[in-house]
Amino acid sequence: MKKLLLLFVLLPMLSSAQIEKTIKLKLAVMQNFVSKGEEGQTMFWQTKGKITFGIVNYTEAQNYQFKELFINQYKELETIYTKMIGSQDERDTDLYIRTLIRQEDDYRKLLTAEQLTKYTKQLADFEKNNPQAHDSYSSLFFSDNLLKEFKTKFQYK
């Protein structure tokens, strides 16, 4: 936890309180998964899979794709996260956030048009009507509004 608190010192002053809150949620969730050791990877992909399956109802053929995607996402994030915690370098924090943005785009690209519509509508509904659910989902995913804010703030194209 001490390392996580030190990390917050590295975060530049953010113009949006929602961005700062979301970053803290995403880091806390990742810290939890990493602290579980090898089990953290399984917990990560299962959590992301169950959460999103409940919204978009993957097809049988998609199940393998998403499991593979989430496992690869975890491996990539774990490496960057570990380096970021150790280095306390703002560039590593920036890389971590940019990776989260890209991974959200990668996930969305695998959804059918109908699934993407369900996904974005559900996250928008949480964002508007259920702040607690919104916080839970934004710890692992991005609503359209959050994704746009992050891409603007971190100059992601």
PDB file of C-alpha atoms in Angstrom:
ATOM      1  CA  MET A   1       0.000   0.000   0.000  1.00  0.00           C
ATOM      2  CA  LYS A   2       2.890   2.359   0.735  1.00  0.00           C
ATOM      3  CA  LYS A   3       4.142   1.921  -2.831  1.00  0.00           C
ATOM      4  CA  LEU A   4       0.682   2.698  -4.176  1.00  0.00           C
ATOM      5  CA  LEU A   5       0.538   5.900  -2.149  1.00  0.00           C
ATOM      6  CA  LEU A   6       3.950   6.915  -3.483  1.00  0.00           C
ATOM      7  CA  LEU A   7       2.640   6.370  -6.972  1.00  0.00           C
ATOM      8  CA  PHE A   8      -0.126   8.898  -6.467  1.00  0.00           C
ATOM      9  CA  VAL A   9       2.561  11.497  -5.828  1.00  0.00           C
ATOM     10  CA  LEU A  10       3.866  10.795  -9.319  1.00  0.00           C
ATOM     11  CA  LEU A  11       0.552  11.430 -10.985  1.00  0.00           C
ATOM     12  CA  PRO A  12       0.543  14.886 -12.487  1.00  0.00           C
ATOM     13  CA  MET A  13      -2.149  17.289 -11.417  1.00  0.00           C
ATOM     14  CA  LEU A  14      -5.143  16.104 -13.329  1.00  0.00           C
ATOM     15  CA  SER A  15      -7.775  18.439 -14.697  1.00  0.00           C
ATOM     16  CA  SER A  16     -10.579  15.978 -14.115  1.00  0.00           C
ATOM     17  CA  ALA A  17     -11.435  14.599 -10.708  1.00  0.00           C
ATOM     18  CA  GLN A  18     -13.083  11.651 -12.480  1.00  0.00           C
ATOM     19  CA  ILE A  19      -9.830  10.802 -14.283  1.00  0.00           C
ATOM     20  CA  GLU A  20      -7.895  10.893 -11.033  1.00  0.00           C
ATOM     21  CA  LYS A  21     -10.524   8.769  -9.271  1.00  0.00           C
ATOM     22  CA  THR A  22     -10.548   6.260 -12.130  1.00  0.00           C
ATOM     23  CA  ILE A  23      -6.755   5.969 -12.151  1.00  0.00           C
ATOM     24  CA  LYS A  24      -6.775   5.295  -8.420  1.00  0.00           C
ATOM     25  CA  LEU A  25      -9.455   2.615  -8.853  1.00  0.00           C
ATOM     26  CA  LYS A  26      -7.569   0.972 -11.717  1.00  0.00           C
ATOM     27  CA  LEU A  27      -4.312   0.973  -9.752  1.00  0.00           C
ATOM     28  CA  ALA A  28      -5.936  -0.396  -6.604  1.00  0.00           C
ATOM     29  CA  VAL A  29      -7.550  -3.239  -8.565  1.00  0.00           C
ATOM     30  CA  MET A  30      -4.262  -4.063 -10.274  1.00  0.00           C
ATOM     31  CA  GLN A  31      -2.415  -3.957  -6.961  1.00  0.00           C
ATOM     32  CA  ASN A  32      -4.932  -6.462  -5.609  1.00  0.00           C
ATOM     33  CA  PHE A  33      -4.460  -8.843  -8.545  1.00  0.00           C
ATOM     34  CA  VAL A  34      -0.661  -8.578  -8.453  1.00  0.00           C
ATOM     35  CA  SER A  35      -0.615  -9.195  -4.705  1.00  0.00           C
ATOM     36  CA  LYS A  36      -2.253 -12.599  -5.336  1.00  0.00           C
ATOM     37  CA  GLY A  37       0.800 -13.856  -7.214  1.00  0.00           C
ATOM     38  CA  GLU A  38       0.089 -16.374  -9.970  1.00  0.00           C
ATOM     39  CA  GLU A  39      -3.554 -16.564  -8.894  1.00  0.00           C
ATOM     40  CA  GLY A  40      -3.880 -12.856  -9.766  1.00  0.00           C
ATOM     41  CA  GLN A  41      -3.745 -13.576 -13.484  1.00  0.00           C
ATOM     42  CA  THR A  42      -6.598 -16.073 -13.243  1.00  0.00           C
ATOM     43  CA  MET A  43      -8.625 -13.711 -11.095  1.00  0.00           C
ATOM     44  CA  PHE A  44      -8.033 -10.880 -13.596  1.00  0.00           C
ATOM     45  CA  TRP A  45      -9.229 -12.689 -16.710  1.00  0.00           C
ATOM     46  CA  GLN A  46     -12.118 -14.385 -14.914  1.00  0.00           C
ATOM     47  CA  THR A  47     -13.298 -11.096 -13.417  1.00  0.00           C
ATOM     48  CA  LYS A  48     -13.118  -9.230 -16.714  1.00  0.00           C
ATOM     49  CA  GLY A  49     -14.746 -12.132 -18.505  1.00  0.00           C
ATOM     50  CA  LYS A  50     -17.639 -12.537 -16.069  1.00  0.00           C
ATOM     51  CA  ILE A  51     -18.321  -8.825 -15.868  1.00  0.00           C
ATOM     52  CA  THR A  52     -18.460  -8.316 -19.596  1.00  0.00           C
ATOM     53  CA  PHE A  53     -20.194 -11.613 -20.362  1.00  0.00           C
ATOM     54  CA  GLY A  54     -23.067 -10.404 -18.221  1.00  0.00           C
ATOM     55  CA  ILE A  55     -23.490  -7.423 -20.517  1.00  0.00           C
ATOM     56  CA  VAL A  56     -22.663  -8.673 -24.007  1.00  0.00           C
ATOM     57  CA  ASN A  57     -23.243 -12.460 -23.808  1.00  0.00           C
ATOM     58  CA  TYR A  58     -20.241 -13.766 -25.710  1.00  0.00           C
ATOM     59  CA  THR A  59     -20.767 -16.498 -28.215  1.00  0.00           C
ATOM     60  CA  GLU A  60     -19.097 -19.856 -27.626  1.00  0.00           C
ATOM     61  CA  ALA A  61     -16.556 -19.004 -30.321  1.00  0.00           C
ATOM     62  CA  GLN A  62     -15.743 -15.691 -28.606  1.00  0.00           C
ATOM     63  CA  ASN A  63     -15.108 -17.203 -25.165  1.00  0.00           C
ATOM     64  CA  TYR A  64     -11.619 -18.375 -26.094  1.00  0.00           C
ATOM     65  CA  GLN A  65     -10.796 -15.064 -27.782  1.00  0.00           C
ATOM     66  CA  PHE A  66     -11.695 -13.021 -24.743  1.00  0.00           C
ATOM     67  CA  LYS A  67      -9.985 -15.351 -22.293  1.00  0.00           C
ATOM     68  CA  GLU A  68      -6.802 -15.109 -24.374  1.00  0.00           C
ATOM     69  CA  LEU A  69      -7.154 -11.321 -24.648  1.00  0.00           C
ATOM     70  CA  PHE A  70      -7.623 -10.844 -20.902  1.00  0.00           C
ATOM     71  CA  ILE A  71      -4.706 -13.136 -20.024  1.00  0.00           C
ATOM     72  CA  ASN A  72      -2.436 -11.236 -22.419  1.00  0.00           C
ATOM     73  CA  GLN A  73      -3.688  -7.924 -21.049  1.00  0.00           C
ATOM     74  CA  TYR A  74      -2.835  -9.003 -17.531  1.00  0.00           C
ATOM     75  CA  LYS A  75       0.664 -10.135 -18.467  1.00  0.00           C
ATOM     76  CA  GLU A  76       1.347  -6.828 -20.207  1.00  0.00           C
ATOM     77  CA  LEU A  77      -0.106  -4.727 -17.389  1.00  0.00           C
ATOM     78  CA  GLU A  78       1.647  -6.697 -14.673  1.00  0.00           C
ATOM     79  CA  THR A  79       5.032  -6.061 -16.273  1.00  0.00           C
ATOM     80  CA  ILE A  80       4.408  -2.338 -16.681  1.00  0.00           C
ATOM     81  CA  TYR A  81       2.800  -2.042 -13.240  1.00  0.00           C
ATOM     82  CA  THR A  82       5.733  -3.738 -11.512  1.00  0.00           C
ATOM     83  CA  LYS A  83       8.224  -1.510 -13.311  1.00  0.00           C
ATOM     84  CA  MET A  84       6.143   1.587 -12.550  1.00  0.00           C
ATOM     85  CA  ILE A  85       5.958   0.801  -8.827  1.00  0.00           C
ATOM     86  CA  GLY A  86       9.697   0.167  -8.669  1.00  0.00           C
ATOM     87  CA  SER A  87      10.808   3.137 -10.745  1.00  0.00           C
ATOM     88  CA  GLN A  88       8.311   5.729  -9.533  1.00  0.00           C
ATOM     89  CA  ASP A  89       8.910   7.349 -12.915  1.00  0.00           C
ATOM     90  CA  GLU A  90       6.131   9.441 -14.440  1.00  0.00           C
ATOM     91  CA  ARG A  91       6.917   7.985 -17.883  1.00  0.00           C
ATOM     92  CA  ASP A  92       6.107   4.494 -16.610  1.00  0.00           C
ATOM     93  CA  THR A  93       2.831   5.770 -15.177  1.00  0.00           C
ATOM     94  CA  ASP A  94       2.021   7.357 -18.530  1.00  0.00           C
ATOM     95  CA  LEU A  95       2.839   4.074 -20.306  1.00  0.00           C
ATOM     96  CA  TYR A  96       0.573   2.189 -17.911  1.00  0.00           C
ATOM     97  CA  ILE A  97      -2.351   4.522 -18.586  1.00  0.00           C
ATOM     98  CA  ARG A  98      -1.786   4.508 -22.344  1.00  0.00           C
ATOM     99  CA  THR A  99      -1.722   0.707 -22.218  1.00  0.00           C
ATOM    100  CA  LEU A 100      -5.072   0.664 -20.403  1.00  0.00           C
ATOM    101  CA  ILE A 101      -6.540   2.882 -23.122  1.00  0.00           C
ATOM    102  CA  ARG A 102      -5.194   0.682 -25.918  1.00  0.00           C
ATOM    103  CA  GLN A 103      -6.423  -2.453 -24.186  1.00  0.00           C
ATOM    104  CA  GLU A 104      -9.924  -0.989 -23.989  1.00  0.00           C
ATOM    105  CA  ASP A 105      -9.786  -0.311 -27.727  1.00  0.00           C
ATOM    106  CA  ASP A 106      -8.507  -3.859 -28.335  1.00  0.00           C
ATOM    107  CA  TYR A 107     -11.411  -5.286 -26.353  1.00  0.00           C
ATOM    108  CA  ARG A 108     -13.987  -3.192 -28.183  1.00  0.00           C
ATOM    109  CA  LYS A 109     -12.616  -4.258 -31.581  1.00  0.00           C
ATOM    110  CA  LEU A 110     -13.460  -7.895 -30.792  1.00  0.00           C
ATOM    111  CA  LEU A 111     -17.101  -7.159 -30.029  1.00  0.00           C
ATOM    112  CA  THR A 112     -19.784  -7.364 -32.675  1.00  0.00           C
ATOM    113  CA  ALA A 113     -21.608  -4.113 -33.451  1.00  0.00           C
ATOM    114  CA  GLU A 114     -24.574  -5.303 -31.384  1.00  0.00           C
ATOM    115  CA  GLN A 115     -22.362  -6.291 -28.443  1.00  0.00           C
ATOM    116  CA  LEU A 116     -20.497  -2.976 -28.559  1.00  0.00           C
ATOM    117  CA  THR A 117     -23.801  -1.106 -28.458  1.00  0.00           C
ATOM    118  CA  LYS A 118     -24.966  -3.131 -25.427  1.00  0.00           C
ATOM    119  CA  TYR A 119     -21.620  -2.594 -23.701  1.00  0.00           C
ATOM    120  CA  THR A 120     -21.434   1.156 -24.247  1.00  0.00           C
ATOM    121  CA  LYS A 121     -25.091   1.696 -23.335  1.00  0.00           C
ATOM    122  CA  GLN A 122     -24.730  -0.280 -20.101  1.00  0.00           C
ATOM    123  CA  LEU A 123     -21.596   1.584 -19.026  1.00  0.00           C
ATOM    124  CA  ALA A 124     -23.237   4.921 -19.904  1.00  0.00           C
ATOM    125  CA  ASP A 125     -26.261   3.954 -17.807  1.00  0.00           C
ATOM    126  CA  PHE A 126     -24.041   3.123 -14.830  1.00  0.00           C
ATOM    127  CA  GLU A 127     -22.163   6.382 -15.292  1.00  0.00           C
ATOM    128  CA  LYS A 128     -25.413   8.359 -15.263  1.00  0.00           C
ATOM    129  CA  ASN A 129     -27.586   6.421 -12.814  1.00  0.00           C
ATOM    130  CA  ASN A 130     -25.459   4.176 -10.593  1.00  0.00           C
ATOM    131  CA  PRO A 131     -22.186   5.717  -9.358  1.00  0.00           C
ATOM    132  CA  GLN A 132     -21.238   2.632  -7.341  1.00  0.00           C
ATOM    133  CA  ALA A 133     -21.584   0.307 -10.341  1.00  0.00           C
ATOM    134  CA  HIS A 134     -19.813   2.897 -12.478  1.00  0.00           C
ATOM    135  CA  ASP A 135     -16.837   2.891 -10.097  1.00  0.00           C
ATOM    136  CA  SER A 136     -16.728  -0.909 -10.132  1.00  0.00           C
ATOM    137  CA  TYR A 137     -16.799  -1.130 -13.913  1.00  0.00           C
ATOM    138  CA  SER A 138     -14.397   1.779 -14.447  1.00  0.00           C
ATOM    139  CA  SER A 139     -11.814  -0.011 -12.318  1.00  0.00           C
ATOM    140  CA  LEU A 140     -11.425  -2.436 -15.251  1.00  0.00           C
ATOM    141  CA  PHE A 141     -13.147  -0.785 -18.243  1.00  0.00           C
ATOM    142  CA  PHE A 142     -13.945   2.629 -19.702  1.00  0.00           C
ATOM    143  CA  SER A 143     -17.293   4.190 -20.524  1.00  0.00           C
ATOM    144  CA  ASP A 144     -17.290   6.168 -23.771  1.00  0.00           C
ATOM    145  CA  ASN A 145     -17.079   9.424 -21.804  1.00  0.00           C
ATOM    146  CA  LEU A 146     -14.162   8.242 -19.681  1.00  0.00           C
ATOM    147  CA  LEU A 147     -12.340   6.816 -22.681  1.00  0.00           C
ATOM    148  CA  LYS A 148     -12.701  10.119 -24.521  1.00  0.00           C
ATOM    149  CA  GLU A 149     -11.471  12.060 -21.465  1.00  0.00           C
ATOM    150  CA  PHE A 150      -8.476   9.765 -21.033  1.00  0.00           C
ATOM    151  CA  LYS A 151      -7.567   9.903 -24.715  1.00  0.00           C
ATOM    152  CA  THR A 152      -7.717  13.692 -24.625  1.00  0.00           C
ATOM    153  CA  LYS A 153      -5.798  14.040 -21.349  1.00  0.00           C
ATOM    154  CA  PHE A 154      -3.084  11.598 -22.342  1.00  0.00           C
ATOM    155  CA  GLN A 155      -3.032  12.658 -26.004  1.00  0.00           C
ATOM    156  CA  TYR A 156      -3.787   9.150 -27.169  1.00  0.00           C
ATOM    157  CA  LYS A 157      -4.730   8.659 -30.791  1.00  0.00           C
TER     158      LYS A 157
END
